[in-house]
Amino acid sequence: MTHKLKNMAWALALMAGTVLAVSCSDDDDGPNADKTALQTTIDEAIELLETTEEGSQEGQYLAGAKEPLEVAVDAAEAIVASNAVTQVQVDNANVNLQEAIAEYEAAIIEPIAPANLVAHWRFDEGTGTTANDESSNGLDGTLKTGHEFWGAGVPSWTTDRYGVANKAIYFDKGANVEVPYNTKLNPQTMTISLWMKQDVNDPILNNQYMVALNRWNGWKLNMQADPKAFMTVKADVAGSPDPAYYDRDNADPILTQNSWYHVVVTFGNGHMIFYVNGVKVRDWDNTPGTAINLSAAPVNLTIGQDLPTNGYSLNEADPNYLNWGGFFVGRMDEVRIYNAPLTETQVVSLYNIEKP
């Protein structure tokens, strides 16, 4: 393992501190010190450093977390290499290194509400026609061509918010990702989270759909002409014979074109709450009930337009009339669905994990 040179001074200082802090005795001469346990811990630490990485994704470690462990490894290796250390010094070095390992392991980025995660499409594949679901539910999506009325757009792999090529998807002219209907995609309460970078906001097609489950007949998240995020949920309300249609937006701020935004909307417990870049921007407290169940007449979920391409109708009297729909123009990444409204703290954590 090649250690950072800048850590060597720290390692020597740490070793010197250990030597000065422990008094030698006649029964603790260096040549007889057993360093087996310390070497085992060193090997464990080196393997941990070599098989993990810092970053911002779940399962990675916080930036800067490796350096203290590298310093501790350097100090421990210096102890092993010395013939003038006592058994107490060796044992103390082993304890110090074990503590450094524990501190490093505590810096792992934990998943947000993993028990409530329904689906997570990272869009990291970079090739092919499958968008893998990173949750445990296996709700993979397929990249689909848009309706010919829109221009038959095809999804394309593109640069993400970090500037990395082929780690996001570009949508236009109805290009979409279609996910087969599953009741898990139709929870009673929910959170929708995604990153988006809108290219244009056509005043004629101002209903740019980002994610939808049967349009306004289920739930949908789109952009308005303002441009602001706009969410619709069709809900069953206790005591009411008819379903309610909740149309709400994020109020301020305006989400300008050609900029990446983290957009989160939660629905449940009588509230629909909008977050932009980790900040709560609007809390609508007049949305009681639960999202309507579509299992009797299921419709596949779409990312990039409001219905599956083959689900449109050219009949204006049909609820699936094509010209009432729309499609997104721009980039999207890290689309998540949860079956519960995330808390403000969880949304902030999610933003901090995923932000560039």
Coordinates of C-alpha atoms in Angstrom, one line a residue:
M1 CA 0.0 0.0 0.0
T2 CA 1.3 3.5 -0.9
H3 CA 0.6 5.9 2.0
K4 CA 0.4 9.6 1.6
L5 CA 3.7 11.3 2.3
K6 CA 2.0 14.0 4.2
N7 CA 0.8 11.5 6.8
M8 CA 4.3 10.3 7.7
A9 CA 5.0 13.2 10.0
W10 CA 1.8 12.6 11.8
A11 CA 2.6 8.9 12.0
L12 CA 6.0 9.6 13.5
A13 CA 4.5 12.1 15.9
L14 CA 1.9 9.6 17.0
M15 CA 4.5 6.9 17.5
A16 CA 6.6 9.2 19.5
G17 CA 3.7 10.2 21.6
T18 CA 3.0 6.5 22.3
V19 CA 6.6 5.9 23.3
L20 CA 6.7 8.9 25.6
A21 CA 3.4 8.1 27.2
V22 CA 4.4 4.6 28.3
S23 CA 7.2 3.9 30.8
C24 CA 9.4 1.0 30.1
S25 CA 10.0 -1.8 32.6
D26 CA 12.6 -4.5 33.0
D27 CA 10.0 -7.1 32.2
D28 CA 8.9 -5.4 28.9
D29 CA 12.0 -5.4 26.7
G30 CA 11.4 -4.8 23.0
P31 CA 12.8 -7.9 21.3
N32 CA 10.2 -10.0 23.1
A33 CA 7.2 -7.9 22.2
D34 CA 4.5 -10.0 20.4
K35 CA 3.3 -8.0 17.4
T36 CA 1.0 -10.6 15.8
A37 CA -2.3 -9.1 16.9
L38 CA -1.1 -5.6 15.8
Q39 CA -0.1 -6.9 12.3
T40 CA -3.5 -8.6 12.0
T41 CA -5.2 -5.3 12.7
I42 CA -2.9 -3.5 10.3
D43 CA -3.9 -6.0 7.5
E44 CA -7.6 -5.4 8.3
A45 CA -7.2 -1.7 8.1
I46 CA -5.3 -1.8 4.8
E47 CA -7.9 -4.1 3.3
L48 CA -10.6 -1.7 4.4
L49 CA -8.8 1.3 2.8
E50 CA -8.2 -0.6 -0.4
T51 CA -11.7 -1.9 -0.8
T52 CA -13.7 1.2 0.0
E53 CA -13.9 4.7 -1.4
E54 CA -14.8 8.2 -0.3
G55 CA -17.7 9.9 -2.1
S56 CA -21.3 11.0 -1.7
Q57 CA -23.2 7.9 -2.6
E58 CA -24.7 5.4 -0.2
G59 CA -22.2 2.8 0.8
Q60 CA -19.3 5.2 0.3
Y61 CA -17.4 7.1 3.0
L62 CA -17.5 10.8 3.8
A63 CA -14.8 12.8 2.1
G64 CA -11.7 13.0 4.3
A65 CA -12.5 9.9 6.3
K66 CA -9.6 7.9 5.1
E67 CA -6.8 10.2 6.2
P68 CA -7.0 9.6 10.0
L69 CA -7.1 5.8 9.4
E70 CA -4.1 6.1 7.1
V71 CA -2.2 8.0 9.8
A72 CA -3.0 5.3 12.3
V73 CA -1.8 2.6 10.0
D74 CA 1.5 4.4 9.4
A75 CA 2.0 4.8 13.2
A76 CA 1.2 1.1 13.7
E77 CA 3.5 0.0 10.9
A78 CA 6.3 2.1 12.5
I79 CA 5.7 0.3 15.8
V80 CA 6.0 -3.1 14.1
A81 CA 9.2 -2.1 12.3
S82 CA 10.8 -1.0 15.6
N83 CA 12.9 -3.3 17.8
A84 CA 12.9 -0.8 20.6
V85 CA 9.2 -0.9 21.7
T86 CA 7.6 -2.6 24.6
Q87 CA 4.6 -4.9 24.7
V88 CA 2.5 -2.2 26.2
Q89 CA 3.4 0.1 23.4
V90 CA 2.4 -2.6 20.8
D91 CA -0.9 -3.2 22.6
N92 CA -1.6 0.5 22.8
A93 CA -0.9 0.9 19.1
N94 CA -3.3 -2.0 18.4
V95 CA -6.0 -0.3 20.5
N96 CA -5.4 3.0 18.7
L97 CA -5.7 1.4 15.3
Q98 CA -8.9 -0.5 16.2
E99 CA -10.4 2.8 17.3
A100 CA -9.4 4.4 14.0
I101 CA -11.0 1.6 12.1
A102 CA -14.2 2.0 14.1
E103 CA -14.2 5.8 13.5
Y104 CA -13.7 5.2 9.8
E105 CA -16.6 2.6 9.6
A106 CA -18.8 5.1 11.4
A107 CA -18.3 7.5 8.5
I108 CA -20.1 5.3 6.0
I109 CA -23.0 7.0 4.2
E110 CA -26.1 5.1 5.3
P111 CA -29.2 4.6 3.1
I112 CA -32.1 7.0 3.8
A113 CA -35.2 5.2 5.1
P114 CA -34.2 1.9 3.4
A115 CA -37.3 0.1 4.7
N116 CA -39.5 2.7 2.9
L117 CA -37.6 2.8 -0.4
V118 CA -39.8 1.5 -3.2
A119 CA -37.5 2.2 -6.1
H120 CA -34.3 4.0 -7.0
W121 CA -33.2 4.5 -10.5
R122 CA -29.6 5.9 -10.5
F123 CA -29.3 6.0 -14.3
D124 CA -25.7 5.0 -14.0
E125 CA -25.7 2.2 -16.6
G126 CA -24.5 4.5 -19.4
T127 CA -25.4 2.0 -22.1
G128 CA -28.2 -0.3 -23.2
T129 CA -32.0 0.1 -22.7
T130 CA -32.5 -0.9 -19.1
A131 CA -32.6 1.4 -16.0
N132 CA -31.9 -0.8 -13.1
D133 CA -33.8 -0.4 -9.8
E134 CA -31.2 -0.2 -7.0
S135 CA -33.8 -1.0 -4.3
S136 CA -34.6 -4.6 -3.3
N137 CA -37.8 -4.7 -5.3
G138 CA -36.4 -5.2 -8.8
L139 CA -38.6 -2.6 -10.5
D140 CA -36.3 -2.1 -13.5
G141 CA -37.4 0.3 -16.2
T142 CA -37.0 0.1 -20.0
L143 CA -35.9 3.1 -22.1
K144 CA -38.7 3.7 -24.6
T145 CA -39.3 5.8 -27.7
G146 CA -41.9 8.6 -27.4
H147 CA -45.1 8.9 -29.4
E148 CA -44.7 9.9 -33.0
F149 CA -46.9 12.9 -32.3
W150 CA -44.2 14.2 -30.0
G151 CA -41.4 13.4 -32.4
A152 CA -40.6 9.8 -31.3
G153 CA -37.8 10.9 -29.1
V154 CA -35.3 8.3 -27.8
P155 CA -33.8 8.5 -24.3
S156 CA -30.0 9.1 -24.4
W157 CA -27.3 8.7 -21.8
T158 CA -25.8 12.0 -20.9
T159 CA -23.6 13.9 -18.4
D160 CA -24.8 14.0 -14.8
R161 CA -24.7 16.9 -12.2
Y162 CA -21.1 16.0 -11.4
G163 CA -20.1 16.4 -15.0
V164 CA -19.6 12.7 -15.4
A165 CA -20.5 11.3 -18.9
N166 CA -23.3 8.7 -19.3
K167 CA -24.5 8.8 -15.7
A168 CA -27.9 10.5 -16.3
I169 CA -30.6 10.4 -19.0
Y170 CA -31.6 13.1 -21.5
F171 CA -35.3 13.2 -22.3
D172 CA -37.1 15.0 -25.2
K173 CA -39.9 14.4 -27.7
G174 CA -41.6 11.9 -25.5
A175 CA -38.5 9.8 -24.7
N176 CA -39.2 7.9 -21.5
V177 CA -38.4 5.2 -19.1
E178 CA -41.3 2.8 -18.6
V179 CA -41.7 0.7 -15.5
P180 CA -44.3 -2.1 -15.3
Y181 CA -47.1 -1.4 -12.8
N182 CA -46.5 -2.8 -9.4
T183 CA -48.6 -2.0 -6.3
K184 CA -45.4 -0.9 -4.6
L185 CA -45.3 2.0 -7.1
N186 CA -48.8 3.0 -5.9
P187 CA -48.4 3.6 -2.2
Q188 CA -51.0 5.4 -0.1
T189 CA -48.4 7.9 1.1
M190 CA -45.2 8.7 -0.7
T191 CA -42.1 10.7 -1.4
I192 CA -40.8 11.4 -4.9
S193 CA -37.2 12.5 -5.1
L194 CA -35.2 13.3 -8.3
W195 CA -32.5 15.6 -9.8
M196 CA -33.5 17.5 -12.9
K197 CA -32.1 20.0 -15.3
Q198 CA -34.7 21.4 -17.6
D199 CA -33.5 22.7 -21.0
V200 CA -36.6 24.6 -22.2
N201 CA -40.0 25.4 -20.8
D202 CA -42.3 25.6 -23.9
P203 CA -45.3 27.8 -23.0
I204 CA -47.5 25.7 -25.2
L205 CA -46.4 22.4 -23.7
N206 CA -46.1 23.7 -20.2
N207 CA -46.9 20.4 -18.5
Q208 CA -43.5 18.9 -18.7
Y209 CA -44.0 15.5 -16.9
M210 CA -41.1 14.2 -15.0
V211 CA -42.6 11.1 -13.3
A212 CA -46.2 9.9 -13.6
L213 CA -48.5 7.0 -12.7
N214 CA -51.5 7.4 -14.9
R215 CA -51.4 11.2 -15.1
W216 CA -53.9 13.0 -12.8
N217 CA -55.8 9.7 -12.5
G218 CA -53.1 8.4 -10.2
W219 CA -50.2 10.8 -9.3
K220 CA -47.8 12.9 -11.3
L221 CA -44.9 15.3 -10.9
N222 CA -44.3 17.8 -13.6
M223 CA -43.1 21.4 -14.3
Q224 CA -45.3 24.3 -14.9
A225 CA -44.7 27.3 -17.2
D226 CA -43.6 29.4 -14.2
P227 CA -41.4 27.3 -14.0
K228 CA -42.2 25.5 -10.7
A229 CA -42.6 21.9 -9.7
F230 CA -46.2 20.8 -9.7
M231 CA -47.7 17.6 -8.1
T232 CA -51.1 16.1 -8.6
V233 CA -52.4 13.2 -6.4
K234 CA -55.8 11.6 -6.8
A235 CA -56.8 10.6 -3.3
D236 CA -59.5 8.7 -1.4
V237 CA -60.8 10.8 1.5
A238 CA -62.6 9.2 4.4
G239 CA -66.3 10.2 4.5
S240 CA -66.3 11.5 0.9
P241 CA -68.1 9.5 -1.9
D242 CA -65.8 11.0 -4.5
P243 CA -62.0 11.1 -4.8
A244 CA -60.2 14.4 -4.3
Y245 CA -57.7 15.8 -6.8
Y246 CA -54.9 17.7 -5.2
D247 CA -52.9 20.0 -7.5
R248 CA -50.1 21.8 -5.7
D249 CA -46.9 23.6 -6.6
N250 CA -43.7 24.6 -4.9
A251 CA -44.4 28.3 -4.8
D252 CA -41.0 30.0 -4.7
P253 CA -38.3 29.6 -5.9
I254 CA -38.4 29.6 -9.7
L255 CA -36.5 26.7 -11.1
T256 CA -34.6 28.3 -13.9
Q257 CA -33.6 26.4 -17.0
N258 CA -30.1 24.8 -17.5
S259 CA -29.5 24.4 -13.8
W260 CA -29.6 21.2 -11.8
Y261 CA -32.1 21.0 -8.9
H262 CA -32.9 18.4 -6.3
V263 CA -36.7 18.3 -6.2
V264 CA -38.6 16.3 -3.5
V265 CA -42.3 16.1 -2.9
T266 CA -43.9 14.3 0.0
F267 CA -47.6 13.3 0.4
G268 CA -49.3 12.0 3.5
N269 CA -50.8 12.8 6.8
G270 CA -52.8 15.6 5.3
H271 CA -49.7 17.4 3.9
M272 CA -48.1 17.8 0.5
I273 CA -44.6 19.3 1.1
F274 CA -42.2 20.6 -1.5
Y275 CA -38.4 20.8 -1.1
V276 CA -35.8 22.3 -3.5
N277 CA -32.1 21.6 -2.9
G278 CA -32.8 20.4 0.6
V279 CA -34.9 23.4 1.7
K280 CA -38.6 23.1 2.5
V281 CA -40.2 25.7 0.3
R282 CA -43.9 24.9 0.7
D283 CA -46.1 22.9 3.1
W284 CA -49.7 22.4 1.9
D285 CA -51.7 21.2 4.9
N286 CA -55.0 20.7 3.1
T287 CA -54.5 17.4 1.4
P288 CA -56.2 14.7 3.6
G289 CA -56.6 11.1 2.5
T290 CA -54.5 8.5 0.7
A291 CA -53.4 8.1 -2.9
I292 CA -56.0 6.1 -4.9
N293 CA -55.3 2.5 -5.7
L294 CA -54.9 1.7 -9.4
S295 CA -54.6 -2.1 -9.2
A296 CA -58.1 -2.7 -10.8
A297 CA -56.9 -0.8 -13.9
P298 CA -53.1 -0.7 -13.7
V299 CA -51.0 1.7 -15.8
N300 CA -47.3 1.5 -16.1
L301 CA -45.2 4.2 -14.5
T302 CA -43.3 6.5 -16.8
I303 CA -40.3 8.8 -16.3
G304 CA -40.1 11.6 -19.0
Q305 CA -43.7 11.7 -20.1
D306 CA -47.2 11.3 -18.6
L307 CA -48.3 7.9 -20.0
P308 CA -46.7 4.9 -21.6
T309 CA -46.2 5.5 -25.3
N310 CA -48.7 2.8 -26.3
G311 CA -51.3 4.1 -23.8
Y312 CA -52.2 7.3 -25.6
S313 CA -55.4 7.8 -27.5
L314 CA -56.1 10.1 -30.5
N315 CA -59.7 10.4 -29.4
E316 CA -60.4 13.6 -27.6
A317 CA -63.1 12.0 -25.6
D318 CA -60.7 9.5 -24.2
P319 CA -59.1 10.2 -20.8
N320 CA -55.8 9.1 -22.3
Y321 CA -56.1 11.7 -25.1
L322 CA -52.6 12.4 -26.4
N323 CA -52.8 16.1 -26.7
W324 CA -53.6 16.6 -23.0
G325 CA -50.2 15.1 -22.1
G326 CA -46.7 16.2 -22.3
F327 CA -43.1 15.3 -22.0
F328 CA -40.0 16.5 -20.2
V329 CA -37.1 18.3 -22.0
G330 CA -33.8 18.0 -20.2
R331 CA -31.8 15.7 -17.9
M332 CA -32.9 13.6 -15.0
D333 CA -31.0 11.5 -12.5
E334 CA -31.4 9.6 -9.2
V335 CA -35.2 9.1 -9.3
R336 CA -36.5 7.7 -6.0
I337 CA -39.9 6.6 -4.7
Y338 CA -40.6 6.0 -1.0
N339 CA -43.8 4.6 0.4
A340 CA -43.9 7.2 3.2
P341 CA -43.4 11.0 3.5
L342 CA -39.7 11.5 4.4
T343 CA -39.1 13.9 7.3
E344 CA -37.4 17.3 6.7
T345 CA -34.2 15.9 8.3
Q346 CA -34.2 12.9 5.9
V347 CA -34.7 15.1 2.9
V348 CA -31.8 17.3 4.0
S349 CA -29.6 14.2 4.5
L350 CA -30.6 12.9 1.0
Y351 CA -29.7 16.2 -0.6
N352 CA -26.4 16.3 1.2
I353 CA -25.6 12.8 0.1
E354 CA -26.4 13.4 -3.5
K355 CA -25.4 17.0 -4.1
P356 CA -22.4 17.8 -6.4

